[in-house]
Coordinates of C-alpha atoms and ligand atoms in Angstrom, one line a residue:
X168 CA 0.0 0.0 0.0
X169 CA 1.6 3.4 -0.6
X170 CA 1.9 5.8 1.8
X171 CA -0.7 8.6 0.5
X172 CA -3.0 5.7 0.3
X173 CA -2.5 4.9 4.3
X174 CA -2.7 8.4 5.1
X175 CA -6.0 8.7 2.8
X176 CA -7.5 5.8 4.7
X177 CA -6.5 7.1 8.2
X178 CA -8.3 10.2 7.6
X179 CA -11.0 8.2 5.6
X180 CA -11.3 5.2 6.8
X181 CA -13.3 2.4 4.2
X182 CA -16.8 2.9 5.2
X183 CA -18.1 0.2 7.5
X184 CA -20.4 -0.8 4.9
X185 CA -21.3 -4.2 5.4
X186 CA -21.9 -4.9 9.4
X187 CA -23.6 -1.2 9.5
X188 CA -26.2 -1.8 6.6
X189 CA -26.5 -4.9 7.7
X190 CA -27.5 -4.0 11.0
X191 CA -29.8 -1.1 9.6
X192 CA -31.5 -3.1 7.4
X193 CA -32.4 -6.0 10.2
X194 CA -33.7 -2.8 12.2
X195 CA -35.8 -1.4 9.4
X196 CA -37.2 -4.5 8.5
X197 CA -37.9 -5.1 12.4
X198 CA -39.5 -1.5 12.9
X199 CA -41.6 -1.9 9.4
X200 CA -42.9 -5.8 10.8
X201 CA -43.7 -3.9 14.2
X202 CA -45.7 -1.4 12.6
X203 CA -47.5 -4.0 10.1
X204 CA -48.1 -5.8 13.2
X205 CA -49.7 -3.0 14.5
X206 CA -51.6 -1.8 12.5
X207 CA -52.8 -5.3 11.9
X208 CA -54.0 -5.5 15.6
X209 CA -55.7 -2.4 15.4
X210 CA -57.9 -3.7 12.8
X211 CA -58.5 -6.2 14.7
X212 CA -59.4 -4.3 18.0
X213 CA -61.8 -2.2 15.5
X214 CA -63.7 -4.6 14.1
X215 CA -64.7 -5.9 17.8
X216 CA -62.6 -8.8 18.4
X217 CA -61.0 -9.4 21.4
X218 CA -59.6 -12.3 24.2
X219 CA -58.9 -15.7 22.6
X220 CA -59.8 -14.8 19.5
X221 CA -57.7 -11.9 19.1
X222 CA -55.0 -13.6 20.6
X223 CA -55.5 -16.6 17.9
X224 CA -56.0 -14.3 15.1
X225 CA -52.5 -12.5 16.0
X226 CA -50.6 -15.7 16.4
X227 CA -51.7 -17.1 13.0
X228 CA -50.5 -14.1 11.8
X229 CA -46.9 -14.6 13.2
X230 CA -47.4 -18.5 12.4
X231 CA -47.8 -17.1 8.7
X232 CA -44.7 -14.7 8.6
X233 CA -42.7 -17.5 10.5
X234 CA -43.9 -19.7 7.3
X235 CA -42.7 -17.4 4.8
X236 CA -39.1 -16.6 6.3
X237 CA -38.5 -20.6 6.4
X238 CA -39.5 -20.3 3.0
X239 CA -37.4 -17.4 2.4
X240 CA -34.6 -19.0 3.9
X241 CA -35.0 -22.5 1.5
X242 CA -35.4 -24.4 5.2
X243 CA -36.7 -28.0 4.7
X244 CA -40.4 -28.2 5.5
X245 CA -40.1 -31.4 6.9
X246 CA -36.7 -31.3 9.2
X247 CA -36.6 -27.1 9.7
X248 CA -33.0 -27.0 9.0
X249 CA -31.6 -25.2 5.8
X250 CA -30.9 -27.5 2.7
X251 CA -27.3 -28.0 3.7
X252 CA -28.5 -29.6 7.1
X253 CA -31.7 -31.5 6.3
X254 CA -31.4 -34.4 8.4
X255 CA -34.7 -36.0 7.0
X256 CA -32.9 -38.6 4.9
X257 CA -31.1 -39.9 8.1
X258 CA -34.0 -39.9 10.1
X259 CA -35.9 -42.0 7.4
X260 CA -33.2 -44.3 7.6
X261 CA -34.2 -44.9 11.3
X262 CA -38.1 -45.0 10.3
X263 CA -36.9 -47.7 8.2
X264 CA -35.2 -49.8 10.1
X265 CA -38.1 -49.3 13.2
X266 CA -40.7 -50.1 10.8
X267 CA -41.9 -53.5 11.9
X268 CA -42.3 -52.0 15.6
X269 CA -44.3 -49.1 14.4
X270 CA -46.6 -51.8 12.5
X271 CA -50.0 -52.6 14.7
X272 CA -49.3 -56.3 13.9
X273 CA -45.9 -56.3 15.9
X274 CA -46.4 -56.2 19.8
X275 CA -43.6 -55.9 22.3
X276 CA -43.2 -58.6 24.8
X277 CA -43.7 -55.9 27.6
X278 CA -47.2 -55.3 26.1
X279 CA -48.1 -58.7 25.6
X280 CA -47.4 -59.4 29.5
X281 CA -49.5 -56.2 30.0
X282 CA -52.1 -58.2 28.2
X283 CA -53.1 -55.8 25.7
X284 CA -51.4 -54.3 22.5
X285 CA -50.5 -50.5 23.2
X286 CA -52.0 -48.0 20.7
X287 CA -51.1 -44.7 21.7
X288 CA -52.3 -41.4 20.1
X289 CA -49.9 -38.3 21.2
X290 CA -52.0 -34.7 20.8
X291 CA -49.0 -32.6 20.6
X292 CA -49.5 -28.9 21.5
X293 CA -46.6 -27.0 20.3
X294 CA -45.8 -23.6 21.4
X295 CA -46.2 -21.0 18.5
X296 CA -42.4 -20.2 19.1
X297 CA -41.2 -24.2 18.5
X298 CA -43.1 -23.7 15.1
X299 CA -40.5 -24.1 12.0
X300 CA -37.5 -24.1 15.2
X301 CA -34.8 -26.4 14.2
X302 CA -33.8 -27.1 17.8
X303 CA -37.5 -27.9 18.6
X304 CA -37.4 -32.2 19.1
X305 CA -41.6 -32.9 18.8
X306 CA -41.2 -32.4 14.8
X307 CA -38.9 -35.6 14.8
X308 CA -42.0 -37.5 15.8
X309 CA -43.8 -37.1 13.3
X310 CA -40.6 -38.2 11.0
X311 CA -40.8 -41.3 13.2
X312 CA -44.3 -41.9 14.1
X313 CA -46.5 -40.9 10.9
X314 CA -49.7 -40.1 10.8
X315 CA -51.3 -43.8 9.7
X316 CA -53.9 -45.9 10.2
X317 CA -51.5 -49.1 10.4
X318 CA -49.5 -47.9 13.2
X319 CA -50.1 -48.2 16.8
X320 CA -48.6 -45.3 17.4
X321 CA -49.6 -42.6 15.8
X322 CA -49.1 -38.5 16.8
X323 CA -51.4 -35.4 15.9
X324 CA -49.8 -31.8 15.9
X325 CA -51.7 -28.9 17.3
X326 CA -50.8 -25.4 17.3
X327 CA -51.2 -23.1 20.7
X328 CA -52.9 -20.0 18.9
X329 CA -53.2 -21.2 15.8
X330 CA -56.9 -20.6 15.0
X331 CA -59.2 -23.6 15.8
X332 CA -56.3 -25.6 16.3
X333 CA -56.9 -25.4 20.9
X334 CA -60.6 -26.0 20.2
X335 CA -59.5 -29.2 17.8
X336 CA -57.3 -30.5 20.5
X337 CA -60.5 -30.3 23.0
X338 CA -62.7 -32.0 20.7
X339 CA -59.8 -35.0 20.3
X340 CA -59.6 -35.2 24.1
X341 CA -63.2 -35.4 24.6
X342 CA -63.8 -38.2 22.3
X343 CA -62.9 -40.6 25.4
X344 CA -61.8 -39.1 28.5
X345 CA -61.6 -41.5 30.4
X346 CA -58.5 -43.0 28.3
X347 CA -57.1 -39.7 28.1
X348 CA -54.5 -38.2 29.9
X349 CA -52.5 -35.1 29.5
X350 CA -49.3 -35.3 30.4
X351 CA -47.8 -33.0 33.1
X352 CA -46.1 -32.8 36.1
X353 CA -48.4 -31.9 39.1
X354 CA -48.7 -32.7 42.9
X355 CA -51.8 -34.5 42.3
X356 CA -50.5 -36.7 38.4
X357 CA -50.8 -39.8 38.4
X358 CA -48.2 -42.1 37.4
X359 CA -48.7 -44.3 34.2
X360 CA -49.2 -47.0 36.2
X361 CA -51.8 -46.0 38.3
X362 CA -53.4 -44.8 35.3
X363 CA -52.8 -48.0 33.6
X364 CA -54.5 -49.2 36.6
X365 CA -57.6 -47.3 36.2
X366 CA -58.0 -48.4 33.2
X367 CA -57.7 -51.9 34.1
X368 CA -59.8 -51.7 36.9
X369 CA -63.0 -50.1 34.4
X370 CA -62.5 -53.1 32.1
X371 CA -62.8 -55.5 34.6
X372 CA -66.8 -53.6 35.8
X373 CA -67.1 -53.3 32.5
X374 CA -66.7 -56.9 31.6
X375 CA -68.8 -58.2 34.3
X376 CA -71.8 -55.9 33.6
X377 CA -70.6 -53.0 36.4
X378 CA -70.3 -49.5 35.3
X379 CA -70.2 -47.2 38.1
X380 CA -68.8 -44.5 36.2
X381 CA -71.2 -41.5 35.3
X382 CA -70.4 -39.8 32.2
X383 CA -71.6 -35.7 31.6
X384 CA -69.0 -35.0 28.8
X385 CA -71.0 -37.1 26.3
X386 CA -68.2 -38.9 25.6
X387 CA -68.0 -42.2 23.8
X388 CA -66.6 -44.3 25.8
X389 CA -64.4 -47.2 24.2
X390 CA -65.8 -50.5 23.7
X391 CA -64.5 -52.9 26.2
X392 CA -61.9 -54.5 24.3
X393 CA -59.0 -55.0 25.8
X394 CA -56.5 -55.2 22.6
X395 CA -57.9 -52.2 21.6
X396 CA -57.9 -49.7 23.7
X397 CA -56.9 -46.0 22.0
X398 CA -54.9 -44.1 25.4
X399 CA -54.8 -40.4 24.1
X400 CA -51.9 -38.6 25.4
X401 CA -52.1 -34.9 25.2
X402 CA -48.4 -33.0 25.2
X403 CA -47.2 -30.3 25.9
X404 CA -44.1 -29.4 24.1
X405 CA -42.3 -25.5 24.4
X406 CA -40.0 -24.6 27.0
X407 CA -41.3 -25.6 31.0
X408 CA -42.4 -22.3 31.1
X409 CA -44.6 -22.2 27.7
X410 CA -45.3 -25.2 28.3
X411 CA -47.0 -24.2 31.8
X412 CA -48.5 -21.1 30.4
X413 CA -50.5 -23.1 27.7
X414 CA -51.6 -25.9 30.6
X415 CA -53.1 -23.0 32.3
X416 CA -54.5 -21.2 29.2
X417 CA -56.0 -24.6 28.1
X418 CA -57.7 -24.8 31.4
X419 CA -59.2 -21.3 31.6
X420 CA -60.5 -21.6 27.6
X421 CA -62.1 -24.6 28.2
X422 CA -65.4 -24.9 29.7
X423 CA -64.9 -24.8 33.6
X424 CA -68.1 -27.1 33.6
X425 CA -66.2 -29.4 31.8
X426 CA -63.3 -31.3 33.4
X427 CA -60.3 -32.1 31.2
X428 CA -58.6 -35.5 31.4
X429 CA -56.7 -37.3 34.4
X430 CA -52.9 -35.4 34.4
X431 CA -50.3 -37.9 34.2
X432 CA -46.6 -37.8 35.4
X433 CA -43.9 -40.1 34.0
X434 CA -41.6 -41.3 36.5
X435 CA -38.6 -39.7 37.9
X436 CA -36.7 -39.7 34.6
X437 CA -33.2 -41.7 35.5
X438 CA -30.9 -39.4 33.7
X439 CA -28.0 -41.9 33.4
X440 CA -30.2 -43.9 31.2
X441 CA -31.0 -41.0 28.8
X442 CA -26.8 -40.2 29.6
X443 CA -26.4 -43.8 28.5
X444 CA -28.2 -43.7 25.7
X445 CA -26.8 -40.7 24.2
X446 CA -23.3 -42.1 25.1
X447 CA -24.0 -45.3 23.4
X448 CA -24.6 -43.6 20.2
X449 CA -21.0 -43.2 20.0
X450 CA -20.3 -41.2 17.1
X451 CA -23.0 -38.7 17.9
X452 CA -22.2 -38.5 21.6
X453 CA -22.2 -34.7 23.0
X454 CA -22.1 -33.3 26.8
X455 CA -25.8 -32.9 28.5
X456 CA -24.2 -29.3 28.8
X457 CA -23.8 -28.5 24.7
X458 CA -27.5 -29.9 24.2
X459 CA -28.5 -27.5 26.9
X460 CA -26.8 -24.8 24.9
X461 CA -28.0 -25.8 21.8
X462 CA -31.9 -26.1 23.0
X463 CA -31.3 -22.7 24.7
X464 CA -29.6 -21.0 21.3
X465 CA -33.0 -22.0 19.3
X466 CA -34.9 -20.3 22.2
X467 CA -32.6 -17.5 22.0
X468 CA -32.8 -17.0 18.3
X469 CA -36.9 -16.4 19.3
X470 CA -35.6 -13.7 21.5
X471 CA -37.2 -15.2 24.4
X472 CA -35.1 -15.1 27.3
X473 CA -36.5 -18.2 29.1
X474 CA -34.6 -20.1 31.4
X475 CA -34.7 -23.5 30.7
X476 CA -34.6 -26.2 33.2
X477 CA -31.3 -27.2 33.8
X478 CA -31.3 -31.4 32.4
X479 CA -35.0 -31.5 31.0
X480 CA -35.7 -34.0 28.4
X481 CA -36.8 -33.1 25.6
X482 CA -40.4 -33.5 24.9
X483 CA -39.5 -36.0 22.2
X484 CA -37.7 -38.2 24.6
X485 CA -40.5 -37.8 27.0
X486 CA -42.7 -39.1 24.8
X487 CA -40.3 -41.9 24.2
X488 CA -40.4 -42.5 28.3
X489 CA -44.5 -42.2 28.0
X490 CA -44.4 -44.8 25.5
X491 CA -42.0 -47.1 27.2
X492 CA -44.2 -46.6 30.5
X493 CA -47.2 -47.4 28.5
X494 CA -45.4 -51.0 27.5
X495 CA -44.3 -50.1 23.9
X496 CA -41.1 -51.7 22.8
X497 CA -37.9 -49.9 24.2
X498 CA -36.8 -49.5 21.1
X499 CA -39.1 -46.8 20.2
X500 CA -37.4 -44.9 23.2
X501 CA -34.3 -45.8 21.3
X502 CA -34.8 -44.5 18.0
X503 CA -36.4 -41.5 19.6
X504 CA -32.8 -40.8 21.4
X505 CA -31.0 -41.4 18.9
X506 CA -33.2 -38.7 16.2
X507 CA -33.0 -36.2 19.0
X508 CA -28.7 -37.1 18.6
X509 CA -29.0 -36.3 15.0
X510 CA -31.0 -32.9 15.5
X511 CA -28.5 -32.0 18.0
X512 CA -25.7 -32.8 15.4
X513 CA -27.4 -30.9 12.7
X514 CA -28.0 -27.8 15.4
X515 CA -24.7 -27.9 16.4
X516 CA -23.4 -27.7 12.6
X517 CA -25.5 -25.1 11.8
X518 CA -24.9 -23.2 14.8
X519 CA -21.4 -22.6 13.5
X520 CA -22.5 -20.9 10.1
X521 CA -23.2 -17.2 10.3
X522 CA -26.9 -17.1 11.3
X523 CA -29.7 -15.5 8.8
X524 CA -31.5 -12.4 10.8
X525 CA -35.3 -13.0 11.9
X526 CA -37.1 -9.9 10.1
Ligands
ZN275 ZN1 -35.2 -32.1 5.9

């Protein structure tokens, strides 16, 4: 460089063009989405509409923008990473090979010394800020547990906010309460097996004539058969916190009149198993520490500053654990872990490339 040219760019340093338009534009595009999201409400507010339904009508609003950015950003619609992290084809690969467990014809031995064939359908209610997140782990069972008649396990995706997709859910739950549970830590939860007690116990009045239990949901009730009883499982995936916020929103939307399922706990999750497992996937194997990060840099990327529960499963794995409790196969629990591994892989890797801005 000559020397006029080093005095030139003392007094004149290059303009700072990049970072600082950069960081202009994110703001403008920020402060112009406020405004539309503003002016958007107000409408809203105008036309009369208030409470749950304005709150819906505003989160299918962000739902919609979140849609278009993934598209934006060419994310797979399946696995929510970008094109260069899709991780669908690996976790196909593990659909495949899990196949014959997923069939209703297969039964575990566990379930056939519970007597009965376990047919599980998980109600998933995802937090509107898990929607399109890489890090979020409920997506992966759907990857893993499709939506088909033919499988015993089967999982049904609901959207807190979304509208219609809360009064849905309610509708699902109600079908038959009494083999429905929602799945949540509380004082008062059940464990599995007390519930799979419950249920027990009503099959055996049932079978010899008895019914003592009064129904006032309308419900249908399922046909005493053992093999083929449908448990509902309602779940709540988001962060502890959301995931508390939408238990008690669910409650106070619903009809007070109308009492929601039986809560259920799983047991006292024995970390070194899930340790274990993760360890035993060798090649995939990272510190409970670096998933924390990871599940906390997805939250972070929502700009929610949550503080997540130090060691929480994720609510994929717990639905492994619910599944297990409920006398599926382990191995479901196993494939679960290990396409939770592969997520965290895929986060980690993209975690490491500079990210694209939210608008
Ligand atoms: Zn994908």
């Amino acid at each position: 460089m000559a020397a006029g040219d080093a005095v030139s760019s003392t007094l004149n340093p290059p303009p700072q063009s990049h970072p600082y338009s950069h960081h202009a534009g994110q703001a403008e595009r920020q402060g112009q989405r406020l405004r539309t999201v503003r002016s958007h409400k107000q409408n809203l507010l105008a036309q009369g509409m208030h409470g749950w339904e304005l709150m819906e009508a505003m989160t299918t609003m962000s739902l919609e923008h979140r849609e278009s950015m993934s598209r934006a950003r060419h994310r797979c619609q399946s696995c929510w990473f970008d094109d260069m992290n899709c991780i669908c084809h690996r976790i196909q690969e593990l659909h495949a090979r899990n196949r014959h467990i997923l069939s209703s014809s297969s039964s575990s031995t566990s379930s056939s010394q519970l007597n009965y064939v376990v047919h599980v359908k998980l109600l998933l209610l995802m937090h509107p800020k898990e929607y399109l997140c890489a890090g979020n782990s409920a997506k992966l069972l759907r990857m893993l547990l499709p939506e088909q008649e033919h499988s015993n396990v089967t999982v049904q995706y609901y959207i807190f906010g979304k509208v219609d997709d809360v009064d849905k859910l309610a509708q699902e739950m109600m079908i038959d309460k009494s083999n429905t549970m929602i799945l949540w830590p509380d004082k008062d939860a059940l464990t599995v097996s007390q519930f799979l007690e419950r249920q027990q116990h009503r099959r055996q009045q049932q079978s010899t004539g008895i019914c003592f239990e009064r129904d006032n949901s309308h419900s249908t009730i399922n046909i005493c058969n053992p093999t083929t009883t449908l448990i509902r499982a309602v779940v709540l995936n988001g962060t502890y916190t959301q995931a508390r916020n939408m238990h008690t929103s669910l409650r106070k939307h619903l009809n007070p009149s109308t009492p929601l399922p039986v809560l259920v706990q799983l047991r006292p999750m024995n970390r070194s198993v899930f340790h274990r497992a993760h360890k035993n996937y060798g090649h995939a194997h990272q510190s409970q520490q670096q998933l924390q990060q990871q599940r906390q840099q997805c939250t972070a990327d929502d700009d929610e500053k949550h503080v997540v529960v130090a060691h929480r499963v994720s609510t994929a794995e717990a639905c492994g654990q619910l599944l297990l409790e409920l006398g599926a196969s382990s191995h479901i629990l196993h494939s679960i872990i290990e396409g939770v591994i592969i997520n965290n892989e895929a986060l980690g890797r993209q975690d490491t490339l500079p990210k694209a801005q939210d608008g």
